[in-house]
PDB file of C-alpha atoms in Angstrom:
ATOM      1  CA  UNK A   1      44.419 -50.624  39.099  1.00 53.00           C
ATOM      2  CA  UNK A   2      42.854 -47.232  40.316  1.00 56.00           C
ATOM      3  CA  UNK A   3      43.692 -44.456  38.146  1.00 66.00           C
ATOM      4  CA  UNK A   4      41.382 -41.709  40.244  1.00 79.00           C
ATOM      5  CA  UNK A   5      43.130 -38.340  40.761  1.00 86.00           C
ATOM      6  CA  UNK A   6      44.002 -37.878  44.233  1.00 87.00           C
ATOM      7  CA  UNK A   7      43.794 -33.930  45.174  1.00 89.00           C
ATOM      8  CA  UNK A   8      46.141 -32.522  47.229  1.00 89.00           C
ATOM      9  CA  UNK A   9      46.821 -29.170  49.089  1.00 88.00           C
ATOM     10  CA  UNK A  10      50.380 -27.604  48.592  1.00 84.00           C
ATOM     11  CA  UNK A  11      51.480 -24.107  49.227  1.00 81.00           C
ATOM     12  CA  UNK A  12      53.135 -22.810  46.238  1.00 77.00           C
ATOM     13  CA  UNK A  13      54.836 -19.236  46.137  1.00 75.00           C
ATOM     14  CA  UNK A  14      53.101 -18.860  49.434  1.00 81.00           C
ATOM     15  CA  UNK A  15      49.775 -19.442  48.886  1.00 83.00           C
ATOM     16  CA  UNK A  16      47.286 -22.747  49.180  1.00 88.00           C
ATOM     17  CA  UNK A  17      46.455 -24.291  46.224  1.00 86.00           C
ATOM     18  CA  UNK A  18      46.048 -28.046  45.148  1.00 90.00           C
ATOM     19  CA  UNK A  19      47.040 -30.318  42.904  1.00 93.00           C
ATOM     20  CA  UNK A  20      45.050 -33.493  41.418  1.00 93.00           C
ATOM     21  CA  UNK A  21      47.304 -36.775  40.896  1.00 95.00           C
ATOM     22  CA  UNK A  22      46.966 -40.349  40.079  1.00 94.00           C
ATOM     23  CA  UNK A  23      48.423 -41.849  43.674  1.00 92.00           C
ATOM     24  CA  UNK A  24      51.427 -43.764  41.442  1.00 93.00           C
ATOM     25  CA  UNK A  25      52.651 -40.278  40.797  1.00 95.00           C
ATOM     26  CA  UNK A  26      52.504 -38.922  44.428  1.00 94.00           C
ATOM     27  CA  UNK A  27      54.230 -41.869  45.198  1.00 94.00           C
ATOM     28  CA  UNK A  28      56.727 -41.457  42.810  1.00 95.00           C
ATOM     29  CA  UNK A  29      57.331 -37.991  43.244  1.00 95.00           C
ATOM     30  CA  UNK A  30      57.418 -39.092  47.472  1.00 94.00           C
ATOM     31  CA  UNK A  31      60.154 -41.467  45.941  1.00 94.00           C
ATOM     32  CA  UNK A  32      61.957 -39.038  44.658  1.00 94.00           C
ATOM     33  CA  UNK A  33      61.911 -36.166  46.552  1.00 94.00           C
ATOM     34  CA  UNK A  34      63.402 -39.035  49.186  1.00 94.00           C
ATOM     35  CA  UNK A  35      66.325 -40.152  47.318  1.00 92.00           C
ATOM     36  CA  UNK A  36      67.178 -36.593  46.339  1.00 92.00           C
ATOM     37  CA  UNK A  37      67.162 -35.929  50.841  1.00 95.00           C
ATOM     38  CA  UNK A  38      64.738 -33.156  49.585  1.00 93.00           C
ATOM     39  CA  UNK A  39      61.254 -32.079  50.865  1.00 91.00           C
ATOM     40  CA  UNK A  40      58.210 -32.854  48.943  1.00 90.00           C
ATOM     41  CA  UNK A  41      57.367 -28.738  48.716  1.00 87.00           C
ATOM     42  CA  UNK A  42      60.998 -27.929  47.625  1.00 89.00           C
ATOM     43  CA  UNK A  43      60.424 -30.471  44.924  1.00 92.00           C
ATOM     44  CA  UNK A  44      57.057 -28.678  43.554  1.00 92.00           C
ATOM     45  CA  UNK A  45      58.629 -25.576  43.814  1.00 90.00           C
ATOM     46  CA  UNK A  46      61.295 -26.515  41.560  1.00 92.00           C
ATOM     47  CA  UNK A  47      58.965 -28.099  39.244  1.00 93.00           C
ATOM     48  CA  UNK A  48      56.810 -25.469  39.037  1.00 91.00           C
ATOM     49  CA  UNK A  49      59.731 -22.898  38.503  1.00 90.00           C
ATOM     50  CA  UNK A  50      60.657 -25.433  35.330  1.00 90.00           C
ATOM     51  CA  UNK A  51      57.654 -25.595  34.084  1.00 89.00           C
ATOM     52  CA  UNK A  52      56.716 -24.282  30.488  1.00 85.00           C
ATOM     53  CA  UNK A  53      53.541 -23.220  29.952  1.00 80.00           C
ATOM     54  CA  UNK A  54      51.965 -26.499  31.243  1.00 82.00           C
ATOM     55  CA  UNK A  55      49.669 -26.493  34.104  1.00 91.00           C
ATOM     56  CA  UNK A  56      51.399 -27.759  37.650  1.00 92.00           C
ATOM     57  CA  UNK A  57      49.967 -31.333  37.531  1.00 94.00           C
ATOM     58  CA  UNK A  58      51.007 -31.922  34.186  1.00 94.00           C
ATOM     59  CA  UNK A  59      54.339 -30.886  34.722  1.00 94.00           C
ATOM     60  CA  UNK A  60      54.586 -33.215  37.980  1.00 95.00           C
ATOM     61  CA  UNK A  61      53.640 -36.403  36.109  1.00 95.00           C
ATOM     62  CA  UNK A  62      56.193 -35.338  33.578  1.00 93.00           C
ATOM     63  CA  UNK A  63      58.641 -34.894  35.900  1.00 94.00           C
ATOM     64  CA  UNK A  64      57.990 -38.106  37.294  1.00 95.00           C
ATOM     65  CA  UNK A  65      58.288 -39.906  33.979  1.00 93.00           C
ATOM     66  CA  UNK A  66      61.470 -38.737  32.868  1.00 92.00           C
ATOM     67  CA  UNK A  67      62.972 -39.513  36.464  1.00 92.00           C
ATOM     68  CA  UNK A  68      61.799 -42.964  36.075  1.00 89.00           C
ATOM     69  CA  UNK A  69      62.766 -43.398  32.161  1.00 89.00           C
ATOM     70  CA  UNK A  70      66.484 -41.822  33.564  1.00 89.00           C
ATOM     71  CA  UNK A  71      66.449 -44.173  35.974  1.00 85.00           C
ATOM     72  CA  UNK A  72      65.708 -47.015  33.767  1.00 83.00           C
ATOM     73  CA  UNK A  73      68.049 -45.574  30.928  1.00 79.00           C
ATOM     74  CA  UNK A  74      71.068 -45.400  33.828  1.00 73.00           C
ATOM     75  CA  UNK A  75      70.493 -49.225  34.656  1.00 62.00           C
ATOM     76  CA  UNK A  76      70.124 -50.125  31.309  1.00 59.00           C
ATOM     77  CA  UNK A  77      73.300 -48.950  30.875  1.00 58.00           C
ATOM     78  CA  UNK A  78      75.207 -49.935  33.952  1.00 56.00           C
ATOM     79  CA  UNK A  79      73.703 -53.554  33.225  1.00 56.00           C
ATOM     80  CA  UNK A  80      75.340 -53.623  29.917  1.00 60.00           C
ATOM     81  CA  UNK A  81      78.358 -52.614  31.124  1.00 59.00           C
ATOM     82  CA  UNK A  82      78.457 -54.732  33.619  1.00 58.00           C
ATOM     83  CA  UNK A  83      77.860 -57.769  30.486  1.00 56.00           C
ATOM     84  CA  UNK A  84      80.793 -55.683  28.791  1.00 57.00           C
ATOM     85  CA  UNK A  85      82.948 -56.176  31.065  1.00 55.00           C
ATOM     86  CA  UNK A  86      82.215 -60.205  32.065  1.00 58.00           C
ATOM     87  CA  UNK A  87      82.771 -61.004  28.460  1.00 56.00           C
ATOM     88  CA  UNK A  88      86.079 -59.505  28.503  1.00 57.00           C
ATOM     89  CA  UNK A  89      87.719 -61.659  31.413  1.00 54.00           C
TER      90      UNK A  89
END
């Protein structure tokens, strides 16, 4: 598993700048920015509005964590619901 930094141009607040990520997070971000019927720009922009003091790629691949941990949380959930709800027929 490669874990090189892939650099990428963006244009944030106007300007060209880039952006170094492992390729699992452009994918994921890709990934999301899909599901959400959203561009991949509008989706940096709103990260980088977010963001607290971190610099732009860190706030990315935090982004993209806590999507995926949601994600995981929300169908950990739903599945034991689902259980929940078998039992009780």
């Amino acid at each position: 598993m490669s874990s090189a930094n892939i650099k990428r141009s963006i244009v944030r607040n106007g300007q060209k700048t880039s952006v170094s990520l492992e390729d699992a997070f452009w994918d994921g971000l890709r990934e999301i920015a899909t599901s959400q019927k959203s561009k991949l720009s509008t989706l940096v922009r709103q990260i980088d509005q977010g963001r607290q003091g971190n610099n732009l790629s860190s706030a990315i691949r935090v982004f993209v964590f806590n999507q995926l941990r949601a994600q995981a949380s929300g169908a950990y959930v739903h599945a034991q619901q689902a259980a929940e709800h078998a039992e009780m027929r």
